Short mmCIF file of C-alpha atoms in Angstrom, two decimals:
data_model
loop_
_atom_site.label_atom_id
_atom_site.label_comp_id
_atom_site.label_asym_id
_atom_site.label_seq_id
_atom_site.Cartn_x
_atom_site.Cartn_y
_atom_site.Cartn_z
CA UNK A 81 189.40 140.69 84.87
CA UNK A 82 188.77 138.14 87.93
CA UNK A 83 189.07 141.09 89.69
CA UNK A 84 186.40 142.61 88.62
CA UNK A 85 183.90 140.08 89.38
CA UNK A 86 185.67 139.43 92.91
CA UNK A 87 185.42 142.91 93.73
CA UNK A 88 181.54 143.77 92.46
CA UNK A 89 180.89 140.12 94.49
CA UNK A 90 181.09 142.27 97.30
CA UNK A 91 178.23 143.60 97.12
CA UNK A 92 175.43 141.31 98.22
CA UNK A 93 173.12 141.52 94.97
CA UNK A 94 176.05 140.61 92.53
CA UNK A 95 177.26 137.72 95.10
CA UNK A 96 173.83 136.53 96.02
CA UNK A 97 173.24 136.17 92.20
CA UNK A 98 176.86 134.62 91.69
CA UNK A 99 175.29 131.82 94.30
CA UNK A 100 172.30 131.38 92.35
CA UNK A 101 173.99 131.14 89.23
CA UNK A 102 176.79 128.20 90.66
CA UNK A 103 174.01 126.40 92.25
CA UNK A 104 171.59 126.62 89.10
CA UNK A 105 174.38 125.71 86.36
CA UNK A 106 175.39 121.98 87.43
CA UNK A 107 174.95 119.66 84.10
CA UNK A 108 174.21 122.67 81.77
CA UNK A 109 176.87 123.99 79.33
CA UNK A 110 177.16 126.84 76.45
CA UNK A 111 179.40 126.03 73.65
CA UNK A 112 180.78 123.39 75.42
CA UNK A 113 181.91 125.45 78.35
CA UNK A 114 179.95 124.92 81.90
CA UNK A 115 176.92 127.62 82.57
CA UNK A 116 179.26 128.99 85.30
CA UNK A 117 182.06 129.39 83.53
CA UNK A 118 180.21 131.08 80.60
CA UNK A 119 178.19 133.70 83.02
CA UNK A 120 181.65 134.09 84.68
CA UNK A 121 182.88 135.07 81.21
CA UNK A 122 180.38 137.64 80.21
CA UNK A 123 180.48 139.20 83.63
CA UNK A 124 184.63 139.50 82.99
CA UNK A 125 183.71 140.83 79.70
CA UNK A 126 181.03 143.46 80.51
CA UNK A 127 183.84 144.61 83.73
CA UNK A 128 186.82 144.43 80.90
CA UNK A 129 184.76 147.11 78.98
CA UNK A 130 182.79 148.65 81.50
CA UNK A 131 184.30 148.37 85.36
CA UNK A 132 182.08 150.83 86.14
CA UNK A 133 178.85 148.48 85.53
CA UNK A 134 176.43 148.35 89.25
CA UNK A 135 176.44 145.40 90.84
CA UNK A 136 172.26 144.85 90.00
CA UNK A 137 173.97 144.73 86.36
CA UNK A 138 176.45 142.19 87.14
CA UNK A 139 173.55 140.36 88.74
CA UNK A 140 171.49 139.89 85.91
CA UNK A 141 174.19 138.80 83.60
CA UNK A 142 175.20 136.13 85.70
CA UNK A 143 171.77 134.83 86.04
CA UNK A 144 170.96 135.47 82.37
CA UNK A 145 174.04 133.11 81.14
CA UNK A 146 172.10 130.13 82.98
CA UNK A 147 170.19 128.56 80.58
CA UNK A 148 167.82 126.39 82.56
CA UNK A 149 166.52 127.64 85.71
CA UNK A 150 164.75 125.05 88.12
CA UNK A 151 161.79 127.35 88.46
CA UNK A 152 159.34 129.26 86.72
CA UNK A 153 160.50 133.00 84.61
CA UNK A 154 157.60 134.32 87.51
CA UNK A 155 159.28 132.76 90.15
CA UNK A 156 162.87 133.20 89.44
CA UNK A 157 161.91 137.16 88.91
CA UNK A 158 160.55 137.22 92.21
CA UNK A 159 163.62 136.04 93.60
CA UNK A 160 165.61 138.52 91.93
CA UNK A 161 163.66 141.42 92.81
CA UNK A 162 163.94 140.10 96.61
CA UNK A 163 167.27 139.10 96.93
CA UNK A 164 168.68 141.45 94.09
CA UNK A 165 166.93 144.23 93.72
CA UNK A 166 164.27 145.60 91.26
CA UNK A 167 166.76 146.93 89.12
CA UNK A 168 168.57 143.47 88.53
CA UNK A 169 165.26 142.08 88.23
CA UNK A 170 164.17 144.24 85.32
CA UNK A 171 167.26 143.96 83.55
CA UNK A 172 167.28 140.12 83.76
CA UNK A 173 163.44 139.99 82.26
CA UNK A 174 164.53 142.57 79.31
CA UNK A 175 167.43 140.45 78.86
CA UNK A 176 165.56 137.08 78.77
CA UNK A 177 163.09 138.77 76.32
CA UNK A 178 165.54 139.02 73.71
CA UNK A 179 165.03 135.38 72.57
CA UNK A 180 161.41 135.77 71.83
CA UNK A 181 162.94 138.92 69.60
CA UNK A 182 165.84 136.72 67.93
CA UNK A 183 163.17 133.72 66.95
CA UNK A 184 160.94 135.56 65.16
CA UNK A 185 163.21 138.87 64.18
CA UNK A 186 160.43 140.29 62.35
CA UNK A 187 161.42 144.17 61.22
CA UNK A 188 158.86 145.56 64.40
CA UNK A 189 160.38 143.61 66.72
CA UNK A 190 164.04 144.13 65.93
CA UNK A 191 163.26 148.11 66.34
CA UNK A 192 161.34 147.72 69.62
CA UNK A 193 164.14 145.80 70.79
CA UNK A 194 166.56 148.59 69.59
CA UNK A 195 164.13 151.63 70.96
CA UNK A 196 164.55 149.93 74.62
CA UNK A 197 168.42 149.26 74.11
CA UNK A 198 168.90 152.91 73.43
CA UNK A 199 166.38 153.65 76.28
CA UNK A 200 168.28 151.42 79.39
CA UNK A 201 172.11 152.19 78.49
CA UNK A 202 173.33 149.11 81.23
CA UNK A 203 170.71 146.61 78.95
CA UNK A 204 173.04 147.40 75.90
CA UNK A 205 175.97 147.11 77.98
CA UNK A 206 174.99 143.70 79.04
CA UNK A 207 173.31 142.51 75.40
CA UNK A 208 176.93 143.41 74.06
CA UNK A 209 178.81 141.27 76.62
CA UNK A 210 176.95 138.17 75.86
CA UNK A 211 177.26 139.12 71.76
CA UNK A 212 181.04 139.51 72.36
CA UNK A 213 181.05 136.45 74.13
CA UNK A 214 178.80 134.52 71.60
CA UNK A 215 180.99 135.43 68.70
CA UNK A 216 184.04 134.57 70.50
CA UNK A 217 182.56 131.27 70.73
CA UNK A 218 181.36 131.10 67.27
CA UNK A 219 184.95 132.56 65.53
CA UNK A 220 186.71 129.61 68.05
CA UNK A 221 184.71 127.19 66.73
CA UNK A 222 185.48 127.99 62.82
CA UNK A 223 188.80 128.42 64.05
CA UNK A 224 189.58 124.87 65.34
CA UNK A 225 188.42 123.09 62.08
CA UNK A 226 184.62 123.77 62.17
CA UNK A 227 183.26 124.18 58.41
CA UNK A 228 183.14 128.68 58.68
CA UNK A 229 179.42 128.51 57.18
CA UNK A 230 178.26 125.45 59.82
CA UNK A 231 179.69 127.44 62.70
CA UNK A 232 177.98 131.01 62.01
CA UNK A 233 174.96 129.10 60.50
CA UNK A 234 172.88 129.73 64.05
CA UNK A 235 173.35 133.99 63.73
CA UNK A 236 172.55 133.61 60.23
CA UNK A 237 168.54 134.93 60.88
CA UNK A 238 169.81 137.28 63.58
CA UNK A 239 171.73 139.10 60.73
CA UNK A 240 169.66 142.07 60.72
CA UNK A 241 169.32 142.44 64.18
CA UNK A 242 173.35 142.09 64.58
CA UNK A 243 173.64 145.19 62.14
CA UNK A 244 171.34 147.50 63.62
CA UNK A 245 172.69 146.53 67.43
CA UNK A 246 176.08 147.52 65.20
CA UNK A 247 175.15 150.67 64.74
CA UNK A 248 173.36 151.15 68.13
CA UNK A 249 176.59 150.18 69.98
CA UNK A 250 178.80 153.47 68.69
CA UNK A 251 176.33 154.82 70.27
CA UNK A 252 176.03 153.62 73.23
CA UNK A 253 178.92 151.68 74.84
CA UNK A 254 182.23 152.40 75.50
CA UNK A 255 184.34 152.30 72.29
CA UNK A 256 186.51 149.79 73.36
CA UNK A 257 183.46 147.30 73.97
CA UNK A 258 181.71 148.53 70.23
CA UNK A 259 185.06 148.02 69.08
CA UNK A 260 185.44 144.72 69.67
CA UNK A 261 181.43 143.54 68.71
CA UNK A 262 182.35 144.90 65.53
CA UNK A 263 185.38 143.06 64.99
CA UNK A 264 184.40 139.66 65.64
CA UNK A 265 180.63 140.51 63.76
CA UNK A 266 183.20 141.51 60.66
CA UNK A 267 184.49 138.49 60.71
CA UNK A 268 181.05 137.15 59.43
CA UNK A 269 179.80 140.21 57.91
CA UNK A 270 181.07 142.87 56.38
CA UNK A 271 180.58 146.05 58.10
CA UNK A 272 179.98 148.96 55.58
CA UNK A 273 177.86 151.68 57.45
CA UNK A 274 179.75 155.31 58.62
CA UNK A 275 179.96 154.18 61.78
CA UNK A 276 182.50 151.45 61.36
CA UNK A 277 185.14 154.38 61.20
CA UNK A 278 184.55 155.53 64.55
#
């Protein structure tokens, strides 16, 4: 899927963020992979399921998968809106928001989170990407030798969360991109609601 990210780098908002992204990732890594690498993976993995996504999408995903930016949230927004566009910038603070959602996933926050998900279709496009790509991480981990229960340990108070976004993601995204979130999640829980049939 390189080509997908070459070809949506053509347009100015996905390859202006693309800049950002290689210039704001030096020294920072995700699972021991390098920030650019990693947004360069969820960006290959939102195009593998959806090579349809807009470029403002792209954008924010890329930007998103950096996990220290050298400015201020305000600051970096501003940017995005300007050099972006107000779509990408809007995605990238509902994206960002997530974490406040995931460290305190209290039962009100997990269903606001899901009300906007079902609201902006490309935010649960992009939220599945980076789960896909998180569990990838997490199954490759256990995998190579990791003790199973230390390497799912981190998801284990984002379990009810994970379920629900489960069942959101028949609904939402493209089969073959629920399809896989629920295959890796199954891996650490098991799946028993109608729609892991579909």
């Amino acid at each position: 899927m390189a080509g997908f990210l070459a070809r949506t780098r053509q347009d100015p908002r996905a390859e202006t963020a693309f800049r950002l992204a290689a210039a704001w990732g030096p020294g920072q890594a995700i699972n021991g992979l390098d920030s650019l690498g990693h947004a360069v993976n969820v960006a290959n993995t939102l195009g593998r399921h959806s090579p349809d996504a807009p470029p403002q999408v792209v954008a924010a995903c890329l930007l998103h998968a950096i996990p220290q930016w050298p400015m201020t949230d305000e600051d970096v927004h501003e940017l995005v809106e300007a050099q972006c566009g107000v779509e990408a910038r809007v995605l990238l603070e509902a994206l960002r928001a997530e974490q406040t959602v995931l460290a305190k996933p209290s039962d009100l926050a997990v269903e606001g989170r899901l009300r906007l998900l079902r609201t902006m279709p490309w935010l649960a496009h992009a939220t599945l990407a980076f789960k896909i790509v998180a569990l990838q991480y997490t199954s490759g981990r256990a995998a190579r030798g990791c003790q199973s229960a230390a390497a799912w340990q981190p998801l284990d108070n984002q379990v009810p969360y994970l379920r629900q976004l489960h069942d959101l993601a028949v609904e939402v995204v493209p089969q073959t991109m629920s399809g896989a979130y629920i295959g890796l999640l199954e891996q650490r829980l098991p799946v028993t609601t109608a729609t892991a049939s579909r």
